[in-house]
mmCIF file of C-alpha atoms in Angstrom:
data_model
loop_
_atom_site.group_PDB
_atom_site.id
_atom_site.type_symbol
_atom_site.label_atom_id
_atom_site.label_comp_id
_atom_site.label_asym_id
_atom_site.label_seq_id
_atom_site.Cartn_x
_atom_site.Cartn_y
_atom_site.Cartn_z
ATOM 1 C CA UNK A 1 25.913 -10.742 17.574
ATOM 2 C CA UNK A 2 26.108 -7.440 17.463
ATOM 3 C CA UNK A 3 28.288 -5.874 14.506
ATOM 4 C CA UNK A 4 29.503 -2.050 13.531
ATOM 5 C CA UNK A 5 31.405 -1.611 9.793
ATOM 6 C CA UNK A 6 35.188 -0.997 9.919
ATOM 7 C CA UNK A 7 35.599 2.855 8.042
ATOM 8 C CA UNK A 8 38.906 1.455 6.959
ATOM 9 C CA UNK A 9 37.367 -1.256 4.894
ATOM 10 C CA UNK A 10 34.765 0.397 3.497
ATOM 11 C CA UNK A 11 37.283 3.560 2.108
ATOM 12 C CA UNK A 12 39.338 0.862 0.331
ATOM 13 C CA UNK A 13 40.140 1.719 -3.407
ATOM 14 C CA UNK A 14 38.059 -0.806 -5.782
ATOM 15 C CA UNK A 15 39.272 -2.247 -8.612
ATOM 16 C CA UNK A 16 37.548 -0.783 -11.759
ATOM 17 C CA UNK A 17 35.073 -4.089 -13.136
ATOM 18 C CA UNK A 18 35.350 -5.407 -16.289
ATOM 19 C CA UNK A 19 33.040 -8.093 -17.848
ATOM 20 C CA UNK A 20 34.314 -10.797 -20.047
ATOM 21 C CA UNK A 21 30.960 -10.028 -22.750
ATOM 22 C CA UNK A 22 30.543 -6.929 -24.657
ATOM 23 C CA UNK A 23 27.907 -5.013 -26.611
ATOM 24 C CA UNK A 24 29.737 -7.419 -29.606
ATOM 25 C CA UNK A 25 28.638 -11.023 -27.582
ATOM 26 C CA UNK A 26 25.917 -10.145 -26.456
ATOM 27 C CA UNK A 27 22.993 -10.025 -28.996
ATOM 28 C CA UNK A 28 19.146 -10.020 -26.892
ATOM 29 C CA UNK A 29 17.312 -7.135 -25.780
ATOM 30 C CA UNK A 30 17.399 -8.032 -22.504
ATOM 31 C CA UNK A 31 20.927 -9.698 -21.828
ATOM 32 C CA UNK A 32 22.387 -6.076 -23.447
ATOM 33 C CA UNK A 33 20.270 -4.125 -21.160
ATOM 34 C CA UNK A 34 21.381 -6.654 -18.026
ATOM 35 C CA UNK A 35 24.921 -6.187 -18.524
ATOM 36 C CA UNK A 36 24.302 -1.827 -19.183
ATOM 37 C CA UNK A 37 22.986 -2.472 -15.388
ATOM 38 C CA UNK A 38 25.623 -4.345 -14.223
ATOM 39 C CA UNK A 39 28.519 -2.590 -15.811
ATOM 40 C CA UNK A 40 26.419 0.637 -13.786
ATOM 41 C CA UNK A 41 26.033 -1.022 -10.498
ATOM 42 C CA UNK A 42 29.663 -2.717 -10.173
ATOM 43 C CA UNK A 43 31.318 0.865 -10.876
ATOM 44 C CA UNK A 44 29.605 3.101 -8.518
ATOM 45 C CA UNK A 45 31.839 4.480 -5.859
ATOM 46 C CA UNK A 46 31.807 2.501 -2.737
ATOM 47 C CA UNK A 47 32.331 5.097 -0.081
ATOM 48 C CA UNK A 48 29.662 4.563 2.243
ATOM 49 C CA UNK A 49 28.937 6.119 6.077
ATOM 50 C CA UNK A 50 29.216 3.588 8.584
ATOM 51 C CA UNK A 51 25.796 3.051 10.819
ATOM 52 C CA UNK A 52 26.334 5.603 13.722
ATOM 53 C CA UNK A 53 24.508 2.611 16.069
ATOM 54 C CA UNK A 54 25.052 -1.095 17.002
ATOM 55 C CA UNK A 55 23.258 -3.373 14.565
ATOM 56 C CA UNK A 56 22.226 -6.665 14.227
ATOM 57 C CA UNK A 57 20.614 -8.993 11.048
ATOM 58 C CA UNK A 58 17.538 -10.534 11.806
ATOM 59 C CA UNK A 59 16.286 -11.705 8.403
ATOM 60 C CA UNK A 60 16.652 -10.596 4.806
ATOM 61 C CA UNK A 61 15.722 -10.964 1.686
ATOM 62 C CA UNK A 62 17.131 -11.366 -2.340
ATOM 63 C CA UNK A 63 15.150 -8.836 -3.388
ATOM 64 C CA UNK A 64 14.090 -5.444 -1.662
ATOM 65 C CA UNK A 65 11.873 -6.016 1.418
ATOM 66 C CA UNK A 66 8.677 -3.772 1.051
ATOM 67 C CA UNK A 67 6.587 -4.144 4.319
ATOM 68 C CA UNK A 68 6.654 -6.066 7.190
ATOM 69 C CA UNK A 69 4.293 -6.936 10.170
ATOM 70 C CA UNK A 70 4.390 -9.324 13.609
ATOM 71 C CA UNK A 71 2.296 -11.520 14.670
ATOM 72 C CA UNK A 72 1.971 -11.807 18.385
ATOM 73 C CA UNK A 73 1.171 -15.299 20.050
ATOM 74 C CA UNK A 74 -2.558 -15.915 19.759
ATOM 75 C CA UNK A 75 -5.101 -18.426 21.135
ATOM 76 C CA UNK A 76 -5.838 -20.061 17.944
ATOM 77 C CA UNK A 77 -1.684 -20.332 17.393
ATOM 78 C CA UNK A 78 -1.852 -23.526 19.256
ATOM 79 C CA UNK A 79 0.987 -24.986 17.041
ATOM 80 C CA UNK A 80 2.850 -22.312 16.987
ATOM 81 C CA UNK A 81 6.895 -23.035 18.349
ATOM 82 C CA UNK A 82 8.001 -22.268 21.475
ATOM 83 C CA UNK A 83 8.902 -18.877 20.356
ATOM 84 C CA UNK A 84 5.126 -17.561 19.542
ATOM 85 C CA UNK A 85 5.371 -15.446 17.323
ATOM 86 C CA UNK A 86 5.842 -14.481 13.556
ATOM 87 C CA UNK A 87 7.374 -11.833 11.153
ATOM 88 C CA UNK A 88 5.894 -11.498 7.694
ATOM 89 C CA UNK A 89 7.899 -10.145 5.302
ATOM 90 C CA UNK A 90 6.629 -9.240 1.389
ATOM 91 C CA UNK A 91 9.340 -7.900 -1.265
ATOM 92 C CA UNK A 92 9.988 -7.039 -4.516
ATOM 93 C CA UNK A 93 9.741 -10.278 -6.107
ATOM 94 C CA UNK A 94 5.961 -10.864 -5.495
ATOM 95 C CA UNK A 95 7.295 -12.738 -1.922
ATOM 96 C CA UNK A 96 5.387 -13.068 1.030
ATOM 97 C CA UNK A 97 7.723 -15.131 3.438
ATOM 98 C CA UNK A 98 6.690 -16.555 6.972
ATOM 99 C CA UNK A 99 9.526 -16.535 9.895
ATOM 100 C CA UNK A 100 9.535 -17.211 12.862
ATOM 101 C CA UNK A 101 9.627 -14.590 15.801
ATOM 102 C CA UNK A 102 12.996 -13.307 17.998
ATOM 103 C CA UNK A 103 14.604 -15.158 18.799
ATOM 104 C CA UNK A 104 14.208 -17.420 15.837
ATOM 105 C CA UNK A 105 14.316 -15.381 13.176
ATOM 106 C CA UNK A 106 16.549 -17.422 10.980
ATOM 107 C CA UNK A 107 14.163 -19.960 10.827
ATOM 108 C CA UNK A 108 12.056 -19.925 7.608
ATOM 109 C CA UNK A 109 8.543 -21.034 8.207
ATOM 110 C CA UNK A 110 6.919 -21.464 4.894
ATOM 111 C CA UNK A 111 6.174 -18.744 1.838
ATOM 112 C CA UNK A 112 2.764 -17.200 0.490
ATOM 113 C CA UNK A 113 3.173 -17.237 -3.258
ATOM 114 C CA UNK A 114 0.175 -16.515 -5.575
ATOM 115 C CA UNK A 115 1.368 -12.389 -6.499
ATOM 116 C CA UNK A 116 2.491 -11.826 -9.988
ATOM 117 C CA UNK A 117 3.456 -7.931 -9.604
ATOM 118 C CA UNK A 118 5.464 -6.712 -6.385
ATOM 119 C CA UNK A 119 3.884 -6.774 -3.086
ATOM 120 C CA UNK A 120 3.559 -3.487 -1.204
ATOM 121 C CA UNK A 121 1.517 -3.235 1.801
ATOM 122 C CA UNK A 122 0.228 -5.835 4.552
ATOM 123 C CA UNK A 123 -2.774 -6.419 6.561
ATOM 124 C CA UNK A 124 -3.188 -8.534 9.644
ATOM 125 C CA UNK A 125 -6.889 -8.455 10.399
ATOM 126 C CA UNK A 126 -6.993 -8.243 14.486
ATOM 127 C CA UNK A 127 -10.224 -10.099 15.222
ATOM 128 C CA UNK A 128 -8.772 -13.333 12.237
ATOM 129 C CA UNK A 129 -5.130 -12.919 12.963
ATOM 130 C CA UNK A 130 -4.892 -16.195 10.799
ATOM 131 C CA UNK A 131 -5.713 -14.726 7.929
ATOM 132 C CA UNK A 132 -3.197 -11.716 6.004
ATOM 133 C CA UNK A 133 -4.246 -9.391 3.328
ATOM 134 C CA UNK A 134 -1.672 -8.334 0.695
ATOM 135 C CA UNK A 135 -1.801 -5.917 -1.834
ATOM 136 C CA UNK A 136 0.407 -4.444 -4.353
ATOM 137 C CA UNK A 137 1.190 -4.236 -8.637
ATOM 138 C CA UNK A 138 -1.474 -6.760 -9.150
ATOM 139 C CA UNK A 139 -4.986 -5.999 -10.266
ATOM 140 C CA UNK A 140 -6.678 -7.763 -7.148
ATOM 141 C CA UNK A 141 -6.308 -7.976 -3.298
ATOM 142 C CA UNK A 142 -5.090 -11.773 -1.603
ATOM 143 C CA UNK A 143 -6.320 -13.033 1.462
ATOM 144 C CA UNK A 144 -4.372 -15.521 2.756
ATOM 145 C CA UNK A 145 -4.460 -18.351 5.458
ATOM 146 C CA UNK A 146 -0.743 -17.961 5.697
ATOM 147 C CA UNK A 147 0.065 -20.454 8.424
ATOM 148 C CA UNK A 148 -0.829 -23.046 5.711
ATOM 149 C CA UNK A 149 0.122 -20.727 2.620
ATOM 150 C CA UNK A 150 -2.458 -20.945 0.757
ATOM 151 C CA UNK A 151 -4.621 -17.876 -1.115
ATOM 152 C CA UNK A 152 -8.316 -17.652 0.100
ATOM 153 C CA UNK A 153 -9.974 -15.363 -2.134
ATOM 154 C CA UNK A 154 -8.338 -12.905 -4.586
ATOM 155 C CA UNK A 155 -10.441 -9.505 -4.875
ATOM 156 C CA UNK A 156 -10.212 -7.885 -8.044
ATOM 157 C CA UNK A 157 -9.543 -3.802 -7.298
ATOM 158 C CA UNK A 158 -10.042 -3.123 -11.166
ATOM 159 C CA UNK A 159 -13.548 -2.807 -11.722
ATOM 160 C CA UNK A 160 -13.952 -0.692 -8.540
ATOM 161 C CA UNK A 161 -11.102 1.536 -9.793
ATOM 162 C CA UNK A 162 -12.709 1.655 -13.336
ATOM 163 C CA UNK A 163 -16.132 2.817 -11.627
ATOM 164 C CA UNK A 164 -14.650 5.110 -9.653
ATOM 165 C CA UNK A 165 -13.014 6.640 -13.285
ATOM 166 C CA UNK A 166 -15.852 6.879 -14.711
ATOM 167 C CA UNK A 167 -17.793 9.104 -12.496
ATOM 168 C CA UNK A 168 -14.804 10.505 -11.139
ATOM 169 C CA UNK A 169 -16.595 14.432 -12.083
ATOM 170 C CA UNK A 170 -19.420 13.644 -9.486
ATOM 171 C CA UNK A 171 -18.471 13.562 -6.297
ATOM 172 C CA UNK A 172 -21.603 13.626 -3.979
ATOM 173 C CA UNK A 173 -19.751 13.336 -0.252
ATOM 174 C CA UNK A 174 -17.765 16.727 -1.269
ATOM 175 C CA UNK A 175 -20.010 18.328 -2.798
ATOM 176 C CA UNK A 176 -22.830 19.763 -0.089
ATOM 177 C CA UNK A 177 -24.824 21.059 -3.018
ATOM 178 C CA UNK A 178 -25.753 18.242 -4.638
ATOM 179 C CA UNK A 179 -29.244 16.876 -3.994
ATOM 180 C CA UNK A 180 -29.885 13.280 -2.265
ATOM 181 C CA UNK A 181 -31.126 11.999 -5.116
ATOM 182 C CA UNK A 182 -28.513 13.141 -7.321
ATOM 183 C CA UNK A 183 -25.561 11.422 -4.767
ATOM 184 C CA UNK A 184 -28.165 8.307 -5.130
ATOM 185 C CA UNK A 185 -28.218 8.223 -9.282
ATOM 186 C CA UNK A 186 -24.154 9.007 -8.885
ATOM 187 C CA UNK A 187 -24.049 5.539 -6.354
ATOM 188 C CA UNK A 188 -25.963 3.884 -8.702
ATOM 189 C CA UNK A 189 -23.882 4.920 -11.964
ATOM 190 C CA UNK A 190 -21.300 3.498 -10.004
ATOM 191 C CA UNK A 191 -22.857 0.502 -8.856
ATOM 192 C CA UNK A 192 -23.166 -0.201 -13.092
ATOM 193 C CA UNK A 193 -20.004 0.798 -13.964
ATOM 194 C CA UNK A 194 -18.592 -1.868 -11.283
ATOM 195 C CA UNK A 195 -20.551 -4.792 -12.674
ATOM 196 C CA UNK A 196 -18.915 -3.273 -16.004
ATOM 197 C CA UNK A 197 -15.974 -5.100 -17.824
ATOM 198 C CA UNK A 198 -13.029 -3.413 -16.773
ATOM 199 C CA UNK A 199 -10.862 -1.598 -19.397
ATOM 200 C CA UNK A 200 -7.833 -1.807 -18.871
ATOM 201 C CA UNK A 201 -6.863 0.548 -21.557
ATOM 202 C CA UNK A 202 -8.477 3.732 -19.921
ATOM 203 C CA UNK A 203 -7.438 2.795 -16.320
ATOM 204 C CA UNK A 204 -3.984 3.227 -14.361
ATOM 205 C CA UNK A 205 -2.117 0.483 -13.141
ATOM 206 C CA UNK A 206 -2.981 -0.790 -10.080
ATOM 207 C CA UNK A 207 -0.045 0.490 -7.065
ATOM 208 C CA UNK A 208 -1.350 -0.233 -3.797
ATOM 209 C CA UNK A 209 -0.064 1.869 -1.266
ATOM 210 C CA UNK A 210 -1.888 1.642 2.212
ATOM 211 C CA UNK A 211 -4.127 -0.985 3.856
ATOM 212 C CA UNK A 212 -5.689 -0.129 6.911
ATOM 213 C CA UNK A 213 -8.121 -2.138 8.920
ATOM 214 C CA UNK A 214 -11.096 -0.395 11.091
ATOM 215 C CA UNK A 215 -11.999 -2.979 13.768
ATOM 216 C CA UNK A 216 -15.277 -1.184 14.742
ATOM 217 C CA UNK A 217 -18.920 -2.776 15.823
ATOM 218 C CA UNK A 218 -22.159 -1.512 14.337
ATOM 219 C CA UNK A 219 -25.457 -2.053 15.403
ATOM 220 C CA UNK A 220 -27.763 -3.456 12.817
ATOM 221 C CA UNK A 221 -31.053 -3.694 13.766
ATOM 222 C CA UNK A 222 -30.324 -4.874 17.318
ATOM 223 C CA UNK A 223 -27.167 -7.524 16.487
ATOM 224 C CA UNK A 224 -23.883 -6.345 16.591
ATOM 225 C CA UNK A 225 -22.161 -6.518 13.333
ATOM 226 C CA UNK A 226 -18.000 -7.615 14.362
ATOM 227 C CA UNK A 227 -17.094 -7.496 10.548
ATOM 228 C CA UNK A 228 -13.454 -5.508 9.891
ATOM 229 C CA UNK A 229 -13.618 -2.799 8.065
ATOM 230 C CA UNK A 230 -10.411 -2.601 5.526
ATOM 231 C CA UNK A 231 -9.103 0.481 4.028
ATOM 232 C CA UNK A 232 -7.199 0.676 0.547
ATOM 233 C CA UNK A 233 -5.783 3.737 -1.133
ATOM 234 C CA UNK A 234 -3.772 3.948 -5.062
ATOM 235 C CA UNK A 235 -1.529 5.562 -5.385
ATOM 236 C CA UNK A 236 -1.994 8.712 -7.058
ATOM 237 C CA UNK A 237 -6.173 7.814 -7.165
ATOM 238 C CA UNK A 238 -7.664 10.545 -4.741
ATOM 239 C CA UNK A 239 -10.272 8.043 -3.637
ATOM 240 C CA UNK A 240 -10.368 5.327 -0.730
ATOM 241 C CA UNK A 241 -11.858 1.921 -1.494
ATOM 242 C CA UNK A 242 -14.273 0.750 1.286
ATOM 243 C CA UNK A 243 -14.310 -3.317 1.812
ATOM 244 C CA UNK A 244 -15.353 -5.664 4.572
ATOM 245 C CA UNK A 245 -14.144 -8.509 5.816
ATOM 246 C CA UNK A 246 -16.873 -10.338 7.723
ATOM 247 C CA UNK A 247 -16.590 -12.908 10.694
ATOM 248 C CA UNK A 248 -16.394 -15.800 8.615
ATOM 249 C CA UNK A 249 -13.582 -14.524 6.663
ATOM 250 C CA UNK A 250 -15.146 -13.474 3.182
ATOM 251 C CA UNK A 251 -13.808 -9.883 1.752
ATOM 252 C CA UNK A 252 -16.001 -7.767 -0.134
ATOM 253 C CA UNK A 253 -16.014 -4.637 -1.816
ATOM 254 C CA UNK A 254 -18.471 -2.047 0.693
ATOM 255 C CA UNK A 255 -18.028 1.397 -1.338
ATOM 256 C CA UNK A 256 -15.900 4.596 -2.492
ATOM 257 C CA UNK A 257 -14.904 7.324 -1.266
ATOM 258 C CA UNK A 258 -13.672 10.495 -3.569
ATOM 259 C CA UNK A 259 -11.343 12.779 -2.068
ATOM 260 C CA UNK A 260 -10.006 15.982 -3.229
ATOM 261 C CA UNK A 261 -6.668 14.805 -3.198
ATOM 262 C CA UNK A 262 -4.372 11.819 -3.527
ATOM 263 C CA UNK A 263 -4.495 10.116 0.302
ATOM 264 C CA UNK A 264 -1.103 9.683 2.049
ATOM 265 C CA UNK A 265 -2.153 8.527 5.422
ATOM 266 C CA UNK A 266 -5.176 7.512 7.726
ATOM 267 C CA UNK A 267 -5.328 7.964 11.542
ATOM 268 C CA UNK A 268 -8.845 5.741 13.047
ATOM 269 C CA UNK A 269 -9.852 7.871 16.274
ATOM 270 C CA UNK A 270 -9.763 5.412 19.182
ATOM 271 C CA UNK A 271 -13.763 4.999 18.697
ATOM 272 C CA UNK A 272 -13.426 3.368 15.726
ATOM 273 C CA UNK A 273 -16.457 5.335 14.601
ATOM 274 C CA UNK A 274 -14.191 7.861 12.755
ATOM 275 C CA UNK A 275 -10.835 8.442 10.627
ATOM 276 C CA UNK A 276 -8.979 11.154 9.415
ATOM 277 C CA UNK A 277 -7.287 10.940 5.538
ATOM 278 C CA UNK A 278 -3.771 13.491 5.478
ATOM 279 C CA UNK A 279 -4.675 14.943 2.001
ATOM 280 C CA UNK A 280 -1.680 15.743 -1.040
ATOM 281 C CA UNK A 281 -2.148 19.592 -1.285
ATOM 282 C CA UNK A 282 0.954 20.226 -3.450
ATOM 283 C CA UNK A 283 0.100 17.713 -6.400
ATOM 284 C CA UNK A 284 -2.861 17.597 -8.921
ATOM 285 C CA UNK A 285 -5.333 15.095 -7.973
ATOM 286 C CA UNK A 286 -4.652 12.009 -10.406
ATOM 287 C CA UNK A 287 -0.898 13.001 -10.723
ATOM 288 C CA UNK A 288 2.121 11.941 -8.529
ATOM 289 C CA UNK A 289 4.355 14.613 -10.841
ATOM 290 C CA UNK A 290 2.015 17.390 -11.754
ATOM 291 C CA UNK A 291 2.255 20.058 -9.728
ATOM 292 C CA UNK A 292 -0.558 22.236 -8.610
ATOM 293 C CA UNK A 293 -0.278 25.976 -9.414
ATOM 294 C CA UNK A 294 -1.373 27.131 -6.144
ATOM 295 C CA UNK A 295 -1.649 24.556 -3.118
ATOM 296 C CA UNK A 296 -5.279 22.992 -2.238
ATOM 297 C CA UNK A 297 -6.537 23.990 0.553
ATOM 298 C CA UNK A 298 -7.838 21.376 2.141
ATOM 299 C CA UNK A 299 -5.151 19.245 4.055
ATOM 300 C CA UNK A 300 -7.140 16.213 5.832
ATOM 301 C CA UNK A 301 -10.620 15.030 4.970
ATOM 302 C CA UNK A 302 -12.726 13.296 7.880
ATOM 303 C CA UNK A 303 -15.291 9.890 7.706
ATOM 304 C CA UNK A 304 -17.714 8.776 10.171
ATOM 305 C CA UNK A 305 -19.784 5.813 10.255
ATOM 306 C CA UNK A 306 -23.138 5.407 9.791
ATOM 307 C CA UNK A 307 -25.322 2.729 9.185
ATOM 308 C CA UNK A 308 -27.285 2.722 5.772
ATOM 309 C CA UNK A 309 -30.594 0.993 4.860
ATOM 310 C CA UNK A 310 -30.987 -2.909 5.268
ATOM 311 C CA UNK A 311 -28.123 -2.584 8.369
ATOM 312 C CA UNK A 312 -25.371 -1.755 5.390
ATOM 313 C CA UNK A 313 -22.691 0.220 7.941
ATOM 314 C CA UNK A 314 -20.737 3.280 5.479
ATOM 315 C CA UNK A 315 -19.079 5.781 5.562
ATOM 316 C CA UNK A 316 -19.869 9.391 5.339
ATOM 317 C CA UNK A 317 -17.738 12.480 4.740
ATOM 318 C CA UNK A 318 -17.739 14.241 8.448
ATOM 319 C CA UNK A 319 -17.072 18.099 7.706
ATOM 320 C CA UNK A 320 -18.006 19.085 11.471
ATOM 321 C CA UNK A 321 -14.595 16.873 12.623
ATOM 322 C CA UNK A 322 -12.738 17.755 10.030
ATOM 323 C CA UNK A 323 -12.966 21.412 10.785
ATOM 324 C CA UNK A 324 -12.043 20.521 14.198
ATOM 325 C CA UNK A 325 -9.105 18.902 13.498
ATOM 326 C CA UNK A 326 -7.397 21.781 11.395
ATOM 327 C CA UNK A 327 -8.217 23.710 14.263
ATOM 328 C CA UNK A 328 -5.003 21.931 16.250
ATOM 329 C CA UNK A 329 -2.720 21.395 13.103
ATOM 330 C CA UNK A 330 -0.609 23.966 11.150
ATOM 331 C CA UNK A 331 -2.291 25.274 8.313
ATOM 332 C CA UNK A 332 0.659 27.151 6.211
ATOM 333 C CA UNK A 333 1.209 25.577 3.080
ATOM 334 C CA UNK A 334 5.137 27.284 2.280
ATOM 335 C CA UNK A 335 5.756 27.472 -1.391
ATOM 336 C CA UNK A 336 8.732 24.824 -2.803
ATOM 337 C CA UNK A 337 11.205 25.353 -5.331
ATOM 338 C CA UNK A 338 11.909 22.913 -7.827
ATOM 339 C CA UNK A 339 14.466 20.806 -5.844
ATOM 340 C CA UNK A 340 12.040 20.324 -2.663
ATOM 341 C CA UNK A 341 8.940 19.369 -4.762
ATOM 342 C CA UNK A 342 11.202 16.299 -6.805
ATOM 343 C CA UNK A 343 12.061 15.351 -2.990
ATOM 344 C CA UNK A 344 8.912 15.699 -2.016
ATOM 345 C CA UNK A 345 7.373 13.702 -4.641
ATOM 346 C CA UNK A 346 10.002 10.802 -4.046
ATOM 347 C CA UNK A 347 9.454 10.338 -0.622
ATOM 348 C CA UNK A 348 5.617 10.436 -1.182
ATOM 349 C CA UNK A 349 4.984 8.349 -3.974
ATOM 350 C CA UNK A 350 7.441 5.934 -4.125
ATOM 351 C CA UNK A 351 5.583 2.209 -5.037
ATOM 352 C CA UNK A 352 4.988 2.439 -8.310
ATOM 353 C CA UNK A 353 8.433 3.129 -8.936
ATOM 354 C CA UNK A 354 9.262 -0.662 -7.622
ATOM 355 C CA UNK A 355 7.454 -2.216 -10.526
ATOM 356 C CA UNK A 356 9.856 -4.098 -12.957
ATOM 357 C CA UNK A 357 10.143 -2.584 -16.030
ATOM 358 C CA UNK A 358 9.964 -5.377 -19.222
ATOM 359 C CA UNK A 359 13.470 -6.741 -19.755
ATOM 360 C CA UNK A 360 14.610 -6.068 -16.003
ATOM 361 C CA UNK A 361 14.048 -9.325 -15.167
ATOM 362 C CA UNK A 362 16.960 -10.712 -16.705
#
């Protein structure tokens, strides 16, 4: 049923809260900084805008919902209810939840618990729509068979990240200067540094912020190769982290690619043989704050595929299409004040931010 909030309700006067505990009864860390929260929260003014537009609940969640995708009815769904289909929700509170499609929405299906940090971004892989990929605060990427609920593998992101740190001055796909045998010494020092303990000391936290899937077909030596290719960016890393997920359902880690800027968004051309990454011009590479003292130049980088030695398909930077697609967008890079770079920088990078600080929990 449709429902639209009364202005006359919502303009209502509230009654200033008081708690029965005080900074005198309450003695832990975390209980004092619970009720500072909650003593914040139940006095903020109350005044809201009503929604301009007919509305209707669905679903929801305790905790703040973070992504969401829909599964359409497949073959495979055999047991699926009359309805179809499925949403997928993830949250705040390391949640994955399984519902069922409109008209059913109400109805819980099952959960996909196995997260420890907050979950951020989901995958549905279109050629193994039974399996999900989830990222988020945790070190590691799950794949899931989430009809059942259960976590297939768990792909650690850290010691691909760490690699990618410690070369991060080389970067052979931008540089067009650098010899072939130099960009082959720079794979291999990060082939090492990958098989490396990770330190977790010298290394950001993990924030995933996109997943993207590539659902192209390679030859390789003859046979077509029908493995996905998935897409992850960090946030504030200026690098994308190449995997595969093959036929059978096995994810593995493919390669990197540097950038020369943080990555906001992909776009796969419609022959899955090439993408486009929209590039952070305004912010120092590595930084989500720092500001850049002029802005970078380049605004999207470009990847085609290509298929390596021993029928390995990766990805190489494509300057040629890159240049051709700056050609048709606006260039102009206006400068911002202070006010309109914070904004900026909120609406851009806004997943670490979810992470639960120690003692919030409470």
């Amino acid at each position: 049923m449709s429902k639209q909030a009364d202005p006359a309700k919502l303009s209502k006067p509230k009654t200033r809260f008081i708690p029965t505990a005080d900074e005198r009864t309450v003695h832990t860390k975390g209980n004092k900084q619970a009720l500072r929260n909650q003593l914040l929260e139940a006095n903020q003014p109350t005044e809201k805008e009503p929604l301009p537009f007919d509305h209707q609940l669905l679903l929801g969640h305790v905790s703040m919902l973070t992504d969401l995708v829909i599964v359409p009815k497949f073959p495979e769904h055999n047991s699926a209810p009359s309805s179809g289909s499925y949403i997928i929700t993830a949250d705040r509170d390391e949640h994955i939840r399984i519902t069922r499609g409109m008209p059913q929405a109400h109805i819980i299906e099952g959960y996909c618990l196995g997260h420890s940090q907050f979950v951020s971004r989901l995958c549905l892989p279109v050629r193994l729509p039974r399996l999900l990929i989830s990222g988020g605060g945790d070190d590691y990427l799950a794949l899931w068979d989430w009809k059942a609920g259960k976590i297939r593998q768990k792909l650690d992101l850290r010691p691909a990240l760490t690699a990618y740190m410690a070369i991060e001055g080389v970067r052979p796909s931008l540089s067009p200067e650098i010899e072939p045998q130099e960009t082959k010494a720079s794979q291999e020092a990060a082939d090492d540094a990958r098989d490396a303990k990770p330190d977790t000391k010298t290394t950001p936290k993990v924030a995933v912020s996109g997943i993207w899937q590539i659902a192209s077909t390679f030859d390789s030596d003859g046979e077509q190769d029908t493995a996905t290719d998935i897409v992850v960016a960090l946030e504030g890393i200026p690098a994308l982290f190449m995997l595969q997920l093959s036929a059978k359902g096995d994810l593995s880690f493919r390669q990197t690619l540097p950038l020369q800027g943080n990555p906001l968004d992909i776009a796969v051309h419609p022959s899955k043989a090439l993408f486009i990454v929209s590039i952070d011009n305004i912010h120092d590479a590595r930084s989500t704050t720092k500001p850049r003292s002029e802005p970078g130049k380049t605004l999207i980088q470009a990847y085609s595929a290509a298929t390596a030695p021993l029928g390995e398909s990766r990805w190489q930077e494509d300057v040629d299409s890159a240049a051709t697609w700056l050609e048709i967008i606006d260039q102009a890079a206006s400068a911002l004040d202070l006010t309109q770079l914070r904004s900026l920088r909120e609406l851009l990078y806004d997943v670490e931010k979810i992470r639960k600080r120690p003692g919030s929990e409470d």
